[in-house]
PDB file of C-alpha atoms in Angstrom:
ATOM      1  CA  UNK A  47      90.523 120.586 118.015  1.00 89.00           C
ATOM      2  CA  UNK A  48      91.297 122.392 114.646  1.00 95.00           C
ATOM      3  CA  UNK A  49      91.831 119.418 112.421  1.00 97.00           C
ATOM      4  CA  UNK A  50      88.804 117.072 113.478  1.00 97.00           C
ATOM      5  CA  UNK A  51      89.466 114.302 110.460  1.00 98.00           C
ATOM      6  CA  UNK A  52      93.001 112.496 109.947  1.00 98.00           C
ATOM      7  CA  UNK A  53      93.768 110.810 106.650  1.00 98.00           C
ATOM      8  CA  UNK A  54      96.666 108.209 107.147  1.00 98.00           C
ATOM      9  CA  UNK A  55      98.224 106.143 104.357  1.00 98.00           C
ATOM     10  CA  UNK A  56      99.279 103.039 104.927  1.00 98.00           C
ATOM     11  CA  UNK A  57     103.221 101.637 103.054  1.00 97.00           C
ATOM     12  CA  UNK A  58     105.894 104.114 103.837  1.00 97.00           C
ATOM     13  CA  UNK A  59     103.279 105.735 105.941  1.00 98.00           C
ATOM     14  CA  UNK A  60     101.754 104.191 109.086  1.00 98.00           C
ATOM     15  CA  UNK A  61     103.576 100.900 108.340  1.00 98.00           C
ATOM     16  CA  UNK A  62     107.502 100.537 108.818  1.00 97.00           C
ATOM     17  CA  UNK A  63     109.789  98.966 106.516  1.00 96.00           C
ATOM     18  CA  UNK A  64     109.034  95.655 107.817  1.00 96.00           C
ATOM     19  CA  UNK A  65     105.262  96.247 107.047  1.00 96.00           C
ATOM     20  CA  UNK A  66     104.312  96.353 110.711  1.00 97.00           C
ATOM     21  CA  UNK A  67     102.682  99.073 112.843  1.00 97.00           C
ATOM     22  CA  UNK A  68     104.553 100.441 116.273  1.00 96.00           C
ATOM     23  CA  UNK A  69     102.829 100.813 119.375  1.00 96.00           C
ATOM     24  CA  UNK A  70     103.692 104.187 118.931  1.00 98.00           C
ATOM     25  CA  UNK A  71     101.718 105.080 116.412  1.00 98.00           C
ATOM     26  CA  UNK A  72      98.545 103.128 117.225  1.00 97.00           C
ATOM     27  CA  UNK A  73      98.152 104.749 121.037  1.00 97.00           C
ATOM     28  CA  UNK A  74      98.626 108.333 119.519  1.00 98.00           C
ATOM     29  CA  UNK A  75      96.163 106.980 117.372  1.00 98.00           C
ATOM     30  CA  UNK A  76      93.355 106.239 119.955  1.00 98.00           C
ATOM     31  CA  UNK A  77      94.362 109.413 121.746  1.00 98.00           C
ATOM     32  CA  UNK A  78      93.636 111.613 119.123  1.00 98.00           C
ATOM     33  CA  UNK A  79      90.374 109.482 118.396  1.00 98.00           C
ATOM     34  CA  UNK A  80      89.558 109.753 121.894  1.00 98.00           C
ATOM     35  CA  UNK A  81      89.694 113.108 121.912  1.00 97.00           C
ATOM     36  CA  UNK A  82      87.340 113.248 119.285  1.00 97.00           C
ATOM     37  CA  UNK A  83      89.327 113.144 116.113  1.00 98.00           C
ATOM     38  CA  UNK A  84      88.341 110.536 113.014  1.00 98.00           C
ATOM     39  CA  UNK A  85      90.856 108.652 111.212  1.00 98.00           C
ATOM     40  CA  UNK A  86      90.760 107.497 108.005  1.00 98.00           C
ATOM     41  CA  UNK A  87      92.905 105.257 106.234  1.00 98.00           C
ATOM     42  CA  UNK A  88      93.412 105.901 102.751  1.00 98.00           C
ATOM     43  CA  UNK A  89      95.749 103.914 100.880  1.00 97.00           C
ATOM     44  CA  UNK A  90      96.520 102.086  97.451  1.00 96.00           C
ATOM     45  CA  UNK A  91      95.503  98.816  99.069  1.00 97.00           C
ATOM     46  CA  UNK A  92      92.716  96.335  98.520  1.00 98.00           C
ATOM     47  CA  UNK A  93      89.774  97.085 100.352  1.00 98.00           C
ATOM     48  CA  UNK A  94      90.190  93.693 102.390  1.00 98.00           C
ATOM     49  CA  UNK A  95      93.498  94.998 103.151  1.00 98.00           C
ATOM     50  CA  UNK A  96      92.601  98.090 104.501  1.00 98.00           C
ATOM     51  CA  UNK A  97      90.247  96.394 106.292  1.00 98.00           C
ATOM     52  CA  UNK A  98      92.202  94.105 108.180  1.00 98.00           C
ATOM     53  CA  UNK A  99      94.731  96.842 109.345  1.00 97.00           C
ATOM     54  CA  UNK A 100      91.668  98.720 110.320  1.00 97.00           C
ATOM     55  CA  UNK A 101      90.339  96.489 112.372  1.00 97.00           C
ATOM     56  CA  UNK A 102      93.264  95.570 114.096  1.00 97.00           C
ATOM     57  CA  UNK A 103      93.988  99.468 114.971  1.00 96.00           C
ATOM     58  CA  UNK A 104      90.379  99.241 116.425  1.00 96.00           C
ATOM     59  CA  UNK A 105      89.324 102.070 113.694  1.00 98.00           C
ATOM     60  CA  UNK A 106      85.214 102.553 113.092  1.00 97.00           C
ATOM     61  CA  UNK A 107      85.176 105.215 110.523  1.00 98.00           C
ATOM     62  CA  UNK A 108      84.697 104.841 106.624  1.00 98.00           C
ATOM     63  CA  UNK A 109      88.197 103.465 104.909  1.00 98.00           C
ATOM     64  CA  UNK A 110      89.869 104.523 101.369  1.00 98.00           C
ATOM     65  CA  UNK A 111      91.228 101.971  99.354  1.00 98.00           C
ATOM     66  CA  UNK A 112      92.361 101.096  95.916  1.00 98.00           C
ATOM     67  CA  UNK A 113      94.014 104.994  96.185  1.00 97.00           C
ATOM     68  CA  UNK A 114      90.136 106.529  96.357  1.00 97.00           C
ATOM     69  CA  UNK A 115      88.780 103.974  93.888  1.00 97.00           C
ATOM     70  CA  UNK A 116      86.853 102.238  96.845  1.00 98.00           C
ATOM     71  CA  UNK A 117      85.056 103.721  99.929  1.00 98.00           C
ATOM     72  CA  UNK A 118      84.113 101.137 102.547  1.00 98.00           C
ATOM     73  CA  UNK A 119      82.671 101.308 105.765  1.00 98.00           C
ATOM     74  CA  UNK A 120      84.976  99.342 108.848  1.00 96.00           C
ATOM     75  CA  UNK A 121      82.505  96.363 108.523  1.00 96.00           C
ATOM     76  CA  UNK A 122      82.853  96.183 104.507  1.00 96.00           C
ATOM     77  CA  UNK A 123      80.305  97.344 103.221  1.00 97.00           C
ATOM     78  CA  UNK A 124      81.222  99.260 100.152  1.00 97.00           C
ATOM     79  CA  UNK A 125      80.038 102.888 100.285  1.00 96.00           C
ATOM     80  CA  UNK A 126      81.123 103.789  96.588  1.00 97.00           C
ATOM     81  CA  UNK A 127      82.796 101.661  93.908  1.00 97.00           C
ATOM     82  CA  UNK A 128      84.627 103.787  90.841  1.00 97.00           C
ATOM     83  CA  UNK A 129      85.433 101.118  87.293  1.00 97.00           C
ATOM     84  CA  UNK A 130      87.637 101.482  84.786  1.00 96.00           C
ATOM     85  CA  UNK A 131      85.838 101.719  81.070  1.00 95.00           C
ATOM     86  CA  UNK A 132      86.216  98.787  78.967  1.00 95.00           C
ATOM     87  CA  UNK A 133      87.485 100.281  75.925  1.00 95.00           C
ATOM     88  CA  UNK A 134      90.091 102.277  78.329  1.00 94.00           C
ATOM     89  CA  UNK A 135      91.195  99.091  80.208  1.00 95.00           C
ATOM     90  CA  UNK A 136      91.811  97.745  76.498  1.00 95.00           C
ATOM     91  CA  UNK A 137      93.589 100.781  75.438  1.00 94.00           C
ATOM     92  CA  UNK A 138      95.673 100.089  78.481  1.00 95.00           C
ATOM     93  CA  UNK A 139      96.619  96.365  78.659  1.00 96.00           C
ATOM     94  CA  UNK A 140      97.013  96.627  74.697  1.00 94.00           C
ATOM     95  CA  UNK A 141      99.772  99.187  75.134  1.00 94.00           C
ATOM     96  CA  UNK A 142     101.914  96.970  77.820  1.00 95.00           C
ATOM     97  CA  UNK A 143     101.634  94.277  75.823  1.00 94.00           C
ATOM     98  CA  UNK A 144     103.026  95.479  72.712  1.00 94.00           C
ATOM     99  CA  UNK A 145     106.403  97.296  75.181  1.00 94.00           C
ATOM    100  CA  UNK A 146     106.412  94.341  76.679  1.00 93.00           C
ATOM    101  CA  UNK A 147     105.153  95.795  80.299  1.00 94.00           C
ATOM    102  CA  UNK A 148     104.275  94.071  83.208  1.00 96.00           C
ATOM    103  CA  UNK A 149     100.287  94.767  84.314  1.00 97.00           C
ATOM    104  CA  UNK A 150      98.327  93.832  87.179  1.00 97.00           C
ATOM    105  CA  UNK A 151      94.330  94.322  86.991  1.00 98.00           C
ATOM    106  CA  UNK A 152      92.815  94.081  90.733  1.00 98.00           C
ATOM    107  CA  UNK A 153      88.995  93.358  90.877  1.00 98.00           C
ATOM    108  CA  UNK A 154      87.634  93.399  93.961  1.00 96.00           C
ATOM    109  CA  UNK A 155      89.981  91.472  96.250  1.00 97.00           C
ATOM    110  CA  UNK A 156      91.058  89.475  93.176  1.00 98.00           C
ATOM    111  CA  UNK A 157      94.653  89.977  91.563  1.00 98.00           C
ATOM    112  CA  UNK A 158      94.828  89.466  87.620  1.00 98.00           C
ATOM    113  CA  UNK A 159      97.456  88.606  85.678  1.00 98.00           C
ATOM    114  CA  UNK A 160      98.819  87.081  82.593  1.00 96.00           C
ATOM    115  CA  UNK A 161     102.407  85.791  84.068  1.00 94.00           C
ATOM    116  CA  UNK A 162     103.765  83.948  86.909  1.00 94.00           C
ATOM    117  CA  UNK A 163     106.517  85.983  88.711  1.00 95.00           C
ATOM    118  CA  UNK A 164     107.686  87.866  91.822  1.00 94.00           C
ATOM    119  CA  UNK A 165     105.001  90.332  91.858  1.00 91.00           C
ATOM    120  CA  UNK A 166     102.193  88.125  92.326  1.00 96.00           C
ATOM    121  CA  UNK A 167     103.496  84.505  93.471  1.00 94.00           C
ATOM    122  CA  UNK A 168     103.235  85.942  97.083  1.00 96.00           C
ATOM    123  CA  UNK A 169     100.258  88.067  96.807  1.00 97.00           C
ATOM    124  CA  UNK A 170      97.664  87.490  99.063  1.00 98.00           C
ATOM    125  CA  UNK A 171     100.221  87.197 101.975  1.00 97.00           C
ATOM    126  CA  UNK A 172     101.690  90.598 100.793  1.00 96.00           C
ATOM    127  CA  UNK A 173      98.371  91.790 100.672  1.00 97.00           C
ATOM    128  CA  UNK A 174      97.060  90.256 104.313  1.00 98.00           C
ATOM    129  CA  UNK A 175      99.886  91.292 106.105  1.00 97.00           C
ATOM    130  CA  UNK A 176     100.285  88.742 108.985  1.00 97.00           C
ATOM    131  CA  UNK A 177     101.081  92.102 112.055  1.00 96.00           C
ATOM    132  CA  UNK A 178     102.918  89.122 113.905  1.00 92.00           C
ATOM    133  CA  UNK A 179     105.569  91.690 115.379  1.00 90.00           C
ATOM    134  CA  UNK A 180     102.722  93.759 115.983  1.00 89.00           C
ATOM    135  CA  UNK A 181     100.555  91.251 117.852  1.00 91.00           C
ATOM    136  CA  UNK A 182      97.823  90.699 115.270  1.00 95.00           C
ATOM    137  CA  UNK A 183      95.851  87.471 115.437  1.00 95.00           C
ATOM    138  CA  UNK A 184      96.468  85.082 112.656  1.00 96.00           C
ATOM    139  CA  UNK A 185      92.973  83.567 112.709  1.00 97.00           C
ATOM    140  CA  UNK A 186      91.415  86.631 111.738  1.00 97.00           C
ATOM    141  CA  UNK A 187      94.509  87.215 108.983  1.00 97.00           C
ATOM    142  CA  UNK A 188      93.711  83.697 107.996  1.00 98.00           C
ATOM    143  CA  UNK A 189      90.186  85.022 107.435  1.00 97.00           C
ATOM    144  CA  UNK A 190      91.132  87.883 105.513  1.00 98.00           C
ATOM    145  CA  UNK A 191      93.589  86.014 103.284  1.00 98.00           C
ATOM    146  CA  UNK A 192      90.842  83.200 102.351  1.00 98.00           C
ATOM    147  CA  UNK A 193      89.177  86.054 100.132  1.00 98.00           C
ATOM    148  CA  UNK A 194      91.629  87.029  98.569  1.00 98.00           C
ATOM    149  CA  UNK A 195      92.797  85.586  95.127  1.00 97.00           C
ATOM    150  CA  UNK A 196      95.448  85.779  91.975  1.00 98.00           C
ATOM    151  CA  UNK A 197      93.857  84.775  88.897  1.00 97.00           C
ATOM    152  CA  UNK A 198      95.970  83.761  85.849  1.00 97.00           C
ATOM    153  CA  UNK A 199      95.130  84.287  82.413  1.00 97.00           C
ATOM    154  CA  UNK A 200      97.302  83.776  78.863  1.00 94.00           C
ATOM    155  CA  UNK A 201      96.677  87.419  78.059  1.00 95.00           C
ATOM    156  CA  UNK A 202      94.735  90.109  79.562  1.00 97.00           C
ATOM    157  CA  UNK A 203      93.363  91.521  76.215  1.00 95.00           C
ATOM    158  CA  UNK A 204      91.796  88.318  75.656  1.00 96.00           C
ATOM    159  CA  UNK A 205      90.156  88.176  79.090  1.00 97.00           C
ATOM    160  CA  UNK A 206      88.998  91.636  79.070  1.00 97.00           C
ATOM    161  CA  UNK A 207      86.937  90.762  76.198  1.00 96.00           C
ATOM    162  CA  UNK A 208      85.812  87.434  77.116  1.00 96.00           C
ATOM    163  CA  UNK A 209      84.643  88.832  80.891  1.00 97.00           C
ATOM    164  CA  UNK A 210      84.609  92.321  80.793  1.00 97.00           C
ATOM    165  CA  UNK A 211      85.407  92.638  84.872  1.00 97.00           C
ATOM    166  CA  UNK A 212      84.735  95.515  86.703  1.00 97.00           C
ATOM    167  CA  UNK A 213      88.139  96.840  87.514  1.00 98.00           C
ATOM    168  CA  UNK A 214      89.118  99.385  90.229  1.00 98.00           C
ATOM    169  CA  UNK A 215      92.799  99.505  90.026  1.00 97.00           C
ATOM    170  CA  UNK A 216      95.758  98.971  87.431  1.00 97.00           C
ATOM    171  CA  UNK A 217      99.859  98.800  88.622  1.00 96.00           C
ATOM    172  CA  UNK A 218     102.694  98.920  85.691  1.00 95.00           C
ATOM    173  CA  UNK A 219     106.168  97.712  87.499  1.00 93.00           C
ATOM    174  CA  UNK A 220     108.812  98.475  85.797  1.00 91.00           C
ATOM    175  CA  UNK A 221     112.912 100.304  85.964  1.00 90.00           C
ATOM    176  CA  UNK A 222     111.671 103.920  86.216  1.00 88.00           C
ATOM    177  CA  UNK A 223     112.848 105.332  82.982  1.00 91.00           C
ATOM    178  CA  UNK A 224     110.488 102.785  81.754  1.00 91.00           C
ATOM    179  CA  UNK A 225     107.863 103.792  83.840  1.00 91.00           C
ATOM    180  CA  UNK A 226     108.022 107.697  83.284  1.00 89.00           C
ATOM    181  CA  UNK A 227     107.612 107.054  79.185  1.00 91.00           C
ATOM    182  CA  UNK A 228     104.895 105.052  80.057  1.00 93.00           C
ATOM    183  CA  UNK A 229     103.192 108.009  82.361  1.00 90.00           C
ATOM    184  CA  UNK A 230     104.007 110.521  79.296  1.00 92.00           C
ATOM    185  CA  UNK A 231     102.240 108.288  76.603  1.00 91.00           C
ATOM    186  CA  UNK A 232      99.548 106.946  78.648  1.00 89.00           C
ATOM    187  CA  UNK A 233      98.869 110.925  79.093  1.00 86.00           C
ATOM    188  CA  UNK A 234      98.959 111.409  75.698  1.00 88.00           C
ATOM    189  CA  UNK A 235      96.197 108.636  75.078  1.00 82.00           C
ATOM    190  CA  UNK A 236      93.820 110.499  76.618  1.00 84.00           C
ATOM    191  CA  UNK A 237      92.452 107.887  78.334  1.00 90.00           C
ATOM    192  CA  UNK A 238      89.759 108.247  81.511  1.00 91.00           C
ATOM    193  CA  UNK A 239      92.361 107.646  84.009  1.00 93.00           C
ATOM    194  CA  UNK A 240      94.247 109.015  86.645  1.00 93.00           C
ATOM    195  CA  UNK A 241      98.228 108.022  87.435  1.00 93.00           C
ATOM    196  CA  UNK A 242     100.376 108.232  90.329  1.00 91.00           C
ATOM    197  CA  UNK A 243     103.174 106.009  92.209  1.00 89.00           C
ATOM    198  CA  UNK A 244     103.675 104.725  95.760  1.00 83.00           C
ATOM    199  CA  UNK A 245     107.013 103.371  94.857  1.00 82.00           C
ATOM    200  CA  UNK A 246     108.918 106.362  93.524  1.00 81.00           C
ATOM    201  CA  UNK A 247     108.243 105.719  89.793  1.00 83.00           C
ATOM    202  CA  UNK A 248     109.424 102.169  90.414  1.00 88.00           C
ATOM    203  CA  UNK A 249     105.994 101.835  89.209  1.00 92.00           C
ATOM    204  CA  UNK A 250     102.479 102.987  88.109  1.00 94.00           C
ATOM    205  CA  UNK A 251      99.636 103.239  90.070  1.00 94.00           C
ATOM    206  CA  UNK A 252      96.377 103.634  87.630  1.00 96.00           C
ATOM    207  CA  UNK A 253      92.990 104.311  88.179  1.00 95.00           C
ATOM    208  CA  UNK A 254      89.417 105.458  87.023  1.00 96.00           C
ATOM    209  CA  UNK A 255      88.979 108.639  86.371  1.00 92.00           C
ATOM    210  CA  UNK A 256      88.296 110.621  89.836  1.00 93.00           C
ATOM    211  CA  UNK A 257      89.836 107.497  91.434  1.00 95.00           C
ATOM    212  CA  UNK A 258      92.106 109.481  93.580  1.00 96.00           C
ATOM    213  CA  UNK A 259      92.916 109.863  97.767  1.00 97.00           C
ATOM    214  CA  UNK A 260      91.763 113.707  97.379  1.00 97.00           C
ATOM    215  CA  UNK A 261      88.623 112.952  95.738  1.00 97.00           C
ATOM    216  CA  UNK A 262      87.454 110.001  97.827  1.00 98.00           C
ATOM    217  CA  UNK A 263      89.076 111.675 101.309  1.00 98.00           C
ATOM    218  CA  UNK A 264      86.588 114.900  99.924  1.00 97.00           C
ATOM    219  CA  UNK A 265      83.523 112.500 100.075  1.00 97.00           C
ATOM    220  CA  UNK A 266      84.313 111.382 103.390  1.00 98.00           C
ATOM    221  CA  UNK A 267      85.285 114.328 105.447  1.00 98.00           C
ATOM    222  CA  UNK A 268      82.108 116.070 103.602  1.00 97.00           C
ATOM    223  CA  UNK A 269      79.488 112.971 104.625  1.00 96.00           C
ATOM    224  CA  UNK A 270      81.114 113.404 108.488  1.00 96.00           C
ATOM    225  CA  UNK A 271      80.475 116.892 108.290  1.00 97.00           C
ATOM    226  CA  UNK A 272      83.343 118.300 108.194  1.00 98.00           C
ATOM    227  CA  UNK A 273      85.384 120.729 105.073  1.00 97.00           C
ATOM    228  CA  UNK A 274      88.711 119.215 104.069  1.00 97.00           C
ATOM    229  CA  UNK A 275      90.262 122.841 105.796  1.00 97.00           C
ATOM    230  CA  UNK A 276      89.479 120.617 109.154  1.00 98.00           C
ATOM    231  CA  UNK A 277      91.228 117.284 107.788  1.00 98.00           C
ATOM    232  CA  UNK A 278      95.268 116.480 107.953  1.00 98.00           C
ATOM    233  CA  UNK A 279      96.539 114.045 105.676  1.00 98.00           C
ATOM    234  CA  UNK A 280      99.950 112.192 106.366  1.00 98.00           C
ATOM    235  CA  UNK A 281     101.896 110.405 103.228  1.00 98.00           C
ATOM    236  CA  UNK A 282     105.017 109.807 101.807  1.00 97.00           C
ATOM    237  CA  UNK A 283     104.725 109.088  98.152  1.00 95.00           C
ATOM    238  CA  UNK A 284     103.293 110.612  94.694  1.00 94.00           C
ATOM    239  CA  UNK A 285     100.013 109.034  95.188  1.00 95.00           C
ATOM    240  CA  UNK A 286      99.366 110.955  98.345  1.00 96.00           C
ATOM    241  CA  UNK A 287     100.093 114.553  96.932  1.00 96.00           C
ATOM    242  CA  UNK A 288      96.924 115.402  96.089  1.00 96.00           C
ATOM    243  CA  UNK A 289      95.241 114.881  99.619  1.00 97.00           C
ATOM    244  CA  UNK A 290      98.633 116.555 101.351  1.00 98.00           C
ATOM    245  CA  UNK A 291      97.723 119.638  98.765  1.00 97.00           C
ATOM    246  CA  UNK A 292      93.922 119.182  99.583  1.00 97.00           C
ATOM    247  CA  UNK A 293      93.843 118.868 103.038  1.00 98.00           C
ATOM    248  CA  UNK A 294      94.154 121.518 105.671  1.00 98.00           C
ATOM    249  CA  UNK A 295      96.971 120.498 106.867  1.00 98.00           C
ATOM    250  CA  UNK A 296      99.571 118.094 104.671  1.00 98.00           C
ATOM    251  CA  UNK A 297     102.304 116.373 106.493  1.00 98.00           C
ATOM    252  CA  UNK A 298     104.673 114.194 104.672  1.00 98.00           C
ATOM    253  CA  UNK A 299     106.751 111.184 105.892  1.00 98.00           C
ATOM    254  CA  UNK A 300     110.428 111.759 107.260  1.00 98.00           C
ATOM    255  CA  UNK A 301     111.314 108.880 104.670  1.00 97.00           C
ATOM    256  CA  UNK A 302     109.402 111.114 101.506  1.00 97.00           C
ATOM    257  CA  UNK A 303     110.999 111.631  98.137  1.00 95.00           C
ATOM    258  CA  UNK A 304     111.586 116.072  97.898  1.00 95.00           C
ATOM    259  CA  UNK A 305     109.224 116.337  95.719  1.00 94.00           C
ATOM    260  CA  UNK A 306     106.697 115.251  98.148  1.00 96.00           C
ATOM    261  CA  UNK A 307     107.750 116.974 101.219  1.00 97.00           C
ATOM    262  CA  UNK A 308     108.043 120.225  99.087  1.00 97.00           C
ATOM    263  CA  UNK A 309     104.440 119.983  98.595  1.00 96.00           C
ATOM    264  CA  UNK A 310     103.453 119.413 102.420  1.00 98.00           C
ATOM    265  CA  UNK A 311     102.958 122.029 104.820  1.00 98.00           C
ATOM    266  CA  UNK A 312     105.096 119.531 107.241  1.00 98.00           C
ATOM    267  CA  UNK A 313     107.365 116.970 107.860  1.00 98.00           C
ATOM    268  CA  UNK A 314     107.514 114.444 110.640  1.00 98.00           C
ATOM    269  CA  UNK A 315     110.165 111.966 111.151  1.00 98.00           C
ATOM    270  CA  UNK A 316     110.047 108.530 108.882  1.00 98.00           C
ATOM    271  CA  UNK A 317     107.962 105.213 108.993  1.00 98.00           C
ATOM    272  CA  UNK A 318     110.822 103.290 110.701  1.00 98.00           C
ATOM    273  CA  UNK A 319     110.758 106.302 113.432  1.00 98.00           C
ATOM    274  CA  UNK A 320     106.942 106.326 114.094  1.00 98.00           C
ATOM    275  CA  UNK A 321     106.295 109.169 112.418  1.00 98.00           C
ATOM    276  CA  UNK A 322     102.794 108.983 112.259  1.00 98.00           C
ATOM    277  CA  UNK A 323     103.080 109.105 116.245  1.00 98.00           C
ATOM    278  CA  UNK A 324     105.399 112.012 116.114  1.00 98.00           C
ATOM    279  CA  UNK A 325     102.853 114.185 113.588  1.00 98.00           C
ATOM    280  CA  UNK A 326     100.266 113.042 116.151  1.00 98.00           C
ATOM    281  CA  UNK A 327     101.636 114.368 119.351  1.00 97.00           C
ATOM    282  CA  UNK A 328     103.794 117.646 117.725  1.00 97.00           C
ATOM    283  CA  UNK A 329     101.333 118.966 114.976  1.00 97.00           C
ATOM    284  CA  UNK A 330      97.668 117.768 115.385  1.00 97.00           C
ATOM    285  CA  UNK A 331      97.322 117.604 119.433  1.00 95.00           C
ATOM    286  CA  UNK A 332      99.630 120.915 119.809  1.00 80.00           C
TER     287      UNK A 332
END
């Protein structure tokens, strides 16, 4: 088998549009682990939430969350843990306050905000999906959503420097013009920080420096003993180009903005379509 390590993300990816997984694409799945292959899901998700879509695939290998911010193993434990720095988290939630953006700080499994709204009233169930077209269990979702939490504050400057938490991910939501300003004068600050999007610039997706899928997909492949010329990688947004580039083989999602797909070696079909399934059986087992 040429490509011994698969790196899957999850929204847009290996979920459909209703945030399920097909049949499909878990049984090509298992075949390809079967056969020998690893899989590895690597996605902009909490690290419970990873882990709950992990274990219901019946995946054992080492998981990628918070987009490369968190390596875990399948039973939790956390392999490596990347924080933002204080003064750069300050820089940061300073600078949406004064253009009046909308930030989310996620510590650990915890959600932290400053307002009450859309984004967050529904978050832990967003974030534990329940799988019930899928056939997941809703004890064990239960479980996972009873560690999750959304903590409110008056202003995040404030509780920055009143707790100073150890914080693995930041997300700006915002129209997209708003969004790409933000991206060109966040650059400018030269802060420690990477930033990408999983929603087509519909937001920003901002972590630690290093805090990226290539980096942490890098660790892993290299501590299974493997080189990422022997890993594919499947994705369909911004925040997955630099494992699509990295990897030995890059396939991007049927349902993938151009910019995206240009930068793949491949394309399969889109979430809604089982694509992962399709990449599976056409590109990796072929």
């Amino acid at each position: 088998m040429k490509y011994r390590v698969l790196a899957i993300d999850m929204d847009g990816t290996l979920l459909d549009e209703s945030r399920e997984i097909s049949r499909e694409n878990i049984n090509a799945i298992q075949e390809y682990r079967n056969l020998g292959g690893h899989v590895i899901v690597c996605s902009g998700r909490s690290p419970l939430s990873t882990r709950w879509l992990a274990e219901y695939i019946g995946l054992s290998e080492p998981i990628i969350a918070y987009n490369g911010a968190v390596i875990q193993n399948y039973d939790g434990e956390i392999r490596s843990t990347l924080h933002f720095k204080q003064n750069d988290l300050k820089r940061l939630a300073a600078y949406c306050e004064e253009n009046g953006l909308y930030l989310q700080l996620y510590e650990g499994d915890q959600l932290i905000v400053s307002e009450r709204n859309n984004r967050n009233e529904h978050w832990i169930e967003h974030n534990i999906l329940a799988l019930e077209q899928s056939g997941a269990s809703k004890e064990r979702c239960d479980y996972y959503r009873s560690q999750c939490a959304v903590q409110h504050t008056e202003s995040l400057s404030t509780y920055l420097d009143k707790n100073k938490p150890n914080i693995s991910k930041a997300a700006i939501f915002a129209e997209r013009e708003k969004t790409m300003k933000c991206a060109g004068d966040l650059h400018e600050e030269r802060l420690g920080i990477h930033i990408s999007s999983s929603l087509n610039y519909a937001n920003l997706e901002i972590s630690p420096e290093n805090g990226t899928k290539e980096y942490a997909l890098r660790k892993v492949v290299e501590e299974l003993g493997f080189t990422l010329s022997e890993a594919a990688a499947i994705g369909d947004n911004y925040n997955d180009l630099g494992m699509l580039k990295a990897a030995g083989l890059g396939i991007a999602m049927g349902n993938a903005p151009e910019e995206v797909k240009e930068a793949a070696n491949l394309s399969t079909q889109t979430n809604d379509e089982a694509g992962v399934a399709f990449a599976i059986q056409n590109y990796i087992l072929k």
